[in-house]
């Protein structure tokens, strides 16, 4: 069975500061990994995904994530936070060959002026 | 524009009542999913369907039922057996199940109990 752990239910940063949201996973087979963002009372939007190939993945809105197999991690980063980045972020995993996603519990990103 | 629509945006349920949440997609996707979201719990899979006239239980299927009579529609019924139905419900779809294609999400329905 696969699982996802997101460290920190809330992360606070100042505008312009580095954003780092942590995600660790467990999977019995090579995983496919995703980051989604959710604004209040809305559905989820895909930020980026790792399937195969380059382990550093670039997504929308300046976000990127690096797949580190040895650390079973897929942390999300952005060099400079904007106020518009305030939202809830979800990491998700699916083992290769499966059809359903397992989500982490989410991290709320708070951005202060 | 292609996308996923969910209706209604808000739904109120009385004790002992069944209610049905609508999910429609015009993306020509084969697979559709229903998730339940509670604060601090992330998303939990209720049911999913990989093809018309076929569906599978997810992690928390008890008290829910679905049908998939048409490719574009995947309604979810919350039955009276679901004792704690208050949550945000999200529908999603993807192209080919098992190929790890992106799941696209609808805007959600918030269900409240009167």
Short mmCIF file of C-alpha atoms in Angstrom, two decimals:
data_model
loop_
_atom_site.label_atom_id
_atom_site.label_comp_id
_atom_site.label_asym_id
_atom_site.label_seq_id
_atom_site.Cartn_x
_atom_site.Cartn_y
_atom_site.Cartn_z
CA UNK A 1 0.00 0.00 0.00
CA UNK A 2 1.14 3.53 -0.67
CA UNK A 3 1.01 6.51 1.66
CA UNK A 4 1.92 10.19 1.72
CA UNK A 5 3.12 12.31 4.62
CA UNK A 6 3.13 16.08 4.41
CA UNK A 7 5.13 17.64 7.22
CA UNK A 8 3.37 20.64 8.70
CA UNK A 9 -0.33 21.31 8.37
CA UNK A 10 0.46 25.03 8.14
CA UNK A 11 3.52 26.85 6.77
CA UNK A 12 3.93 30.61 7.11
CA UNK A 13 6.29 32.70 4.97
CA UNK A 14 6.79 36.36 4.19
CA UNK A 15 6.21 37.69 0.72
CA UNK A 16 9.44 37.25 -1.27
CA UNK A 17 10.74 34.44 0.92
CA UNK A 18 11.50 30.88 -0.14
CA UNK A 19 8.61 28.44 -0.06
CA UNK A 20 9.37 24.84 0.96
CA UNK A 21 6.56 22.33 1.40
CA UNK A 22 7.62 18.83 2.37
CA UNK A 23 6.27 15.54 1.07
CA UNK A 24 7.47 12.02 1.81
CA UNK A 25 5.90 8.92 0.33
CA UNK A 26 5.96 5.18 0.62
CA UNK A 27 5.32 2.93 -2.33
CA UNK A 28 6.09 -0.71 -3.06
CA UNK A 29 6.81 0.03 -6.73
CA UNK A 30 8.19 3.10 -8.57
CA UNK A 31 5.84 5.96 -7.85
CA UNK A 32 4.29 8.67 -9.90
CA UNK A 33 4.07 11.86 -7.81
CA UNK A 34 1.89 14.94 -8.00
CA UNK A 35 1.42 18.32 -6.35
CA UNK A 36 -2.00 19.97 -6.47
CA UNK A 37 -3.13 23.39 -5.21
CA UNK A 38 -6.57 24.25 -3.83
CA UNK A 39 -7.93 27.76 -3.32
CA UNK A 40 -10.80 28.20 -0.85
CA UNK A 41 -14.03 26.47 -1.85
CA UNK A 42 -12.62 25.36 -5.18
CA UNK A 43 -11.45 22.14 -6.78
CA UNK A 44 -7.83 21.06 -7.11
CA UNK A 45 -5.49 22.27 -9.82
CA UNK A 46 -2.38 20.38 -10.90
CA UNK A 47 0.88 22.23 -10.18
CA UNK A 48 3.31 19.60 -11.45
CA UNK A 49 3.91 15.87 -11.71
CA UNK A 50 6.77 13.40 -11.87
CA UNK A 51 6.37 10.22 -13.88
CA UNK A 52 9.74 9.30 -15.42
CA UNK A 53 12.86 11.05 -16.65
CA UNK A 54 14.30 14.21 -15.13
CA UNK A 55 13.92 14.23 -11.36
CA UNK A 56 13.61 18.04 -11.14
CA UNK A 57 10.14 18.95 -12.33
CA UNK A 58 9.00 22.48 -13.11
CA UNK A 59 5.36 23.42 -12.81
CA UNK A 60 3.07 26.38 -13.09
CA UNK A 61 3.35 29.64 -11.14
CA UNK A 62 7.11 29.23 -10.63
CA UNK A 63 6.90 26.08 -8.50
CA UNK A 64 9.22 23.12 -8.86
CA UNK A 65 9.80 19.80 -7.09
CA UNK A 66 12.59 17.27 -6.99
CA UNK A 67 12.06 13.52 -6.82
CA UNK A 68 14.66 11.97 -4.50
CA UNK A 69 14.31 8.21 -4.51
CA UNK A 70 16.90 7.64 -1.77
CA UNK A 71 15.00 9.97 0.56
CA UNK A 72 11.50 8.96 -0.69
CA UNK A 73 10.76 12.66 -0.97
CA UNK A 74 9.11 15.05 -3.41
CA UNK A 75 9.38 18.49 -1.78
CA UNK A 76 7.78 21.51 -3.44
CA UNK A 77 9.70 24.79 -3.66
CA UNK A 78 9.34 28.30 -5.00
CA UNK A 79 12.16 30.86 -4.74
CA UNK A 80 9.97 33.87 -3.92
CA UNK A 81 6.48 33.72 -2.44
CA UNK A 82 3.65 35.90 -3.68
CA UNK A 83 0.50 36.77 -1.78
CA UNK A 84 -1.44 34.90 -4.46
CA UNK A 85 0.33 31.65 -3.47
CA UNK A 86 -1.69 31.46 -0.26
CA UNK A 87 -3.68 28.24 -0.62
CA UNK A 88 -3.70 24.61 0.46
CA UNK A 89 -1.26 22.26 -1.24
CA UNK A 90 -1.65 18.52 -1.60
CA UNK A 91 0.97 15.91 -2.47
CA UNK A 92 -0.30 12.69 -4.06
CA UNK A 93 1.20 9.37 -5.14
CA UNK A 94 0.20 6.50 -7.33
CA UNK A 95 2.36 3.43 -7.88
CA UNK A 96 3.18 2.67 -11.49
CA UNK A 97 0.41 0.53 -12.91
CA UNK A 98 -2.29 1.71 -10.52
CA UNK A 99 -5.17 3.99 -11.40
CA UNK A 100 -6.01 5.78 -8.14
CA UNK A 101 -4.22 8.53 -6.23
CA UNK A 102 -3.41 8.59 -2.54
CA UNK A 103 -3.33 12.10 -1.14
CA UNK A 104 -1.53 13.61 1.81
CA UNK A 105 -3.50 15.60 4.36
CA UNK A 106 -2.46 18.90 2.88
CA UNK A 107 -0.37 21.91 3.89
CA UNK A 108 -1.90 25.35 4.18
CA UNK A 109 0.53 28.02 2.95
CA UNK A 110 0.11 31.42 4.59
CA UNK A 111 1.89 34.41 3.02
CA UNK A 112 2.29 37.62 4.98
CA UNK A 113 3.17 41.05 3.54
CA UNK B 1 -14.68 25.06 -22.92
CA UNK B 2 -14.03 21.52 -21.75
CA UNK B 3 -14.22 20.75 -18.09
CA UNK B 4 -16.01 19.16 -15.17
CA UNK B 5 -19.17 20.58 -13.67
CA UNK B 6 -20.62 19.69 -10.30
CA UNK B 7 -24.02 20.66 -9.03
CA UNK B 8 -25.33 21.95 -6.81
CA UNK B 9 -22.63 24.10 -5.20
CA UNK B 10 -24.33 23.69 -1.81
CA UNK B 11 -26.69 20.90 -0.77
CA UNK B 12 -28.66 20.44 2.41
CA UNK B 13 -29.72 17.04 3.67
CA UNK B 14 -32.37 16.23 6.21
CA UNK B 15 -32.16 13.23 8.54
CA UNK B 16 -33.00 9.97 6.77
CA UNK B 17 -32.87 11.54 3.33
CA UNK B 18 -30.90 10.35 0.31
CA UNK B 19 -29.33 13.08 -1.80
CA UNK B 20 -27.59 12.90 -5.18
CA UNK B 21 -24.62 14.97 -6.27
CA UNK B 22 -24.15 15.53 -9.96
CA UNK B 23 -20.85 15.30 -11.87
CA UNK B 24 -20.61 15.84 -15.62
CA UNK B 25 -17.51 16.05 -17.83
CA UNK B 26 -17.10 16.93 -21.49
CA UNK B 27 -13.41 15.99 -21.67
CA UNK B 28 -14.12 12.56 -23.21
CA UNK B 29 -12.34 10.97 -20.25
CA UNK B 30 -12.79 7.29 -19.52
CA UNK B 31 -12.15 7.37 -15.77
CA UNK B 32 -14.08 9.30 -13.14
CA UNK B 33 -13.63 9.56 -9.39
CA UNK B 34 -15.43 10.80 -6.27
CA UNK B 35 -13.52 12.11 -3.26
CA UNK B 36 -14.60 13.35 0.13
CA UNK B 37 -12.65 16.18 1.77
CA UNK B 38 -12.78 16.95 5.50
CA UNK B 39 -10.65 19.61 7.20
CA UNK B 40 -7.19 18.25 7.99
CA UNK B 41 -7.98 14.88 6.37
CA UNK B 42 -6.92 15.44 2.79
CA UNK B 43 -8.92 13.74 0.06
CA UNK B 44 -10.30 10.25 0.51
CA UNK B 45 -11.55 8.15 -2.38
CA UNK B 46 -15.19 7.08 -2.26
CA UNK B 47 -15.78 5.38 -5.63
CA UNK B 48 -14.18 5.34 -9.04
CA UNK B 49 -15.13 4.17 -12.48
CA UNK B 50 -12.74 3.22 -15.26
CA UNK B 51 -15.38 2.58 -17.92
CA UNK B 52 -19.10 2.91 -18.50
CA UNK B 53 -21.26 0.46 -16.52
CA UNK B 54 -18.39 -0.44 -14.20
CA UNK B 55 -17.21 1.05 -10.90
CA UNK B 56 -15.15 0.09 -7.85
CA UNK B 57 -15.28 0.98 -4.18
CA UNK B 58 -12.65 3.26 -2.80
CA UNK B 59 -11.46 3.60 0.78
CA UNK B 60 -14.68 4.99 2.28
CA UNK B 61 -17.57 3.65 0.16
CA UNK B 62 -19.92 2.77 3.02
CA UNK B 63 -23.08 4.88 2.92
CA UNK B 64 -22.55 5.97 -0.69
CA UNK B 65 -23.64 4.64 -4.07
CA UNK B 66 -22.81 5.55 -7.68
CA UNK B 67 -23.81 4.74 -11.25
CA UNK B 68 -22.02 5.14 -14.58
CA UNK B 69 -24.60 4.78 -17.31
CA UNK B 70 -22.99 7.37 -19.55
CA UNK B 71 -19.35 8.19 -20.18
CA UNK B 72 -19.81 11.85 -19.28
CA UNK B 73 -21.81 11.39 -16.06
CA UNK B 74 -20.95 9.89 -12.66
CA UNK B 75 -23.57 10.82 -10.01
CA UNK B 76 -22.97 10.12 -6.34
CA UNK B 77 -25.80 9.33 -3.95
CA UNK B 78 -25.28 9.93 -0.25
CA UNK B 79 -27.65 7.54 1.48
CA UNK B 80 -29.23 7.73 4.92
CA UNK B 81 -26.72 5.06 5.99
CA UNK B 82 -23.96 7.69 5.87
CA UNK B 83 -24.18 9.04 9.40
CA UNK B 84 -21.69 11.87 9.01
CA UNK B 85 -22.17 13.24 5.50
CA UNK B 86 -21.15 16.85 6.12
CA UNK B 87 -18.10 17.40 3.89
CA UNK B 88 -16.83 18.89 0.64
CA UNK B 89 -17.25 16.44 -2.26
CA UNK B 90 -14.98 16.57 -5.27
CA UNK B 91 -15.40 14.81 -8.58
CA UNK B 92 -12.46 14.20 -10.91
CA UNK B 93 -11.75 12.57 -14.26
CA UNK B 94 -8.72 11.34 -16.18
CA UNK B 95 -7.98 10.05 -19.64
CA UNK B 96 -6.72 6.52 -19.36
CA UNK B 97 -6.81 4.73 -16.02
CA UNK B 98 -3.50 3.17 -15.11
CA UNK B 99 -1.44 5.57 -17.23
CA UNK B 100 -1.07 8.10 -14.43
CA UNK B 101 -2.61 10.83 -16.48
CA UNK B 102 -3.56 13.97 -14.63
CA UNK B 103 -6.82 13.95 -12.74
CA UNK B 104 -8.90 17.04 -13.47
CA UNK B 105 -11.17 18.23 -10.70
CA UNK B 106 -14.57 19.86 -10.60
CA UNK B 107 -15.37 22.86 -8.35
CA UNK B 108 -16.94 20.70 -5.62
CA UNK B 109 -20.24 20.40 -3.78
CA UNK B 110 -20.52 21.23 -0.09
CA UNK B 111 -23.03 19.01 1.69
CA UNK B 112 -24.53 20.17 4.95
CA UNK B 113 -26.92 18.39 7.29
CA UNK B 114 -29.98 20.25 8.60
#
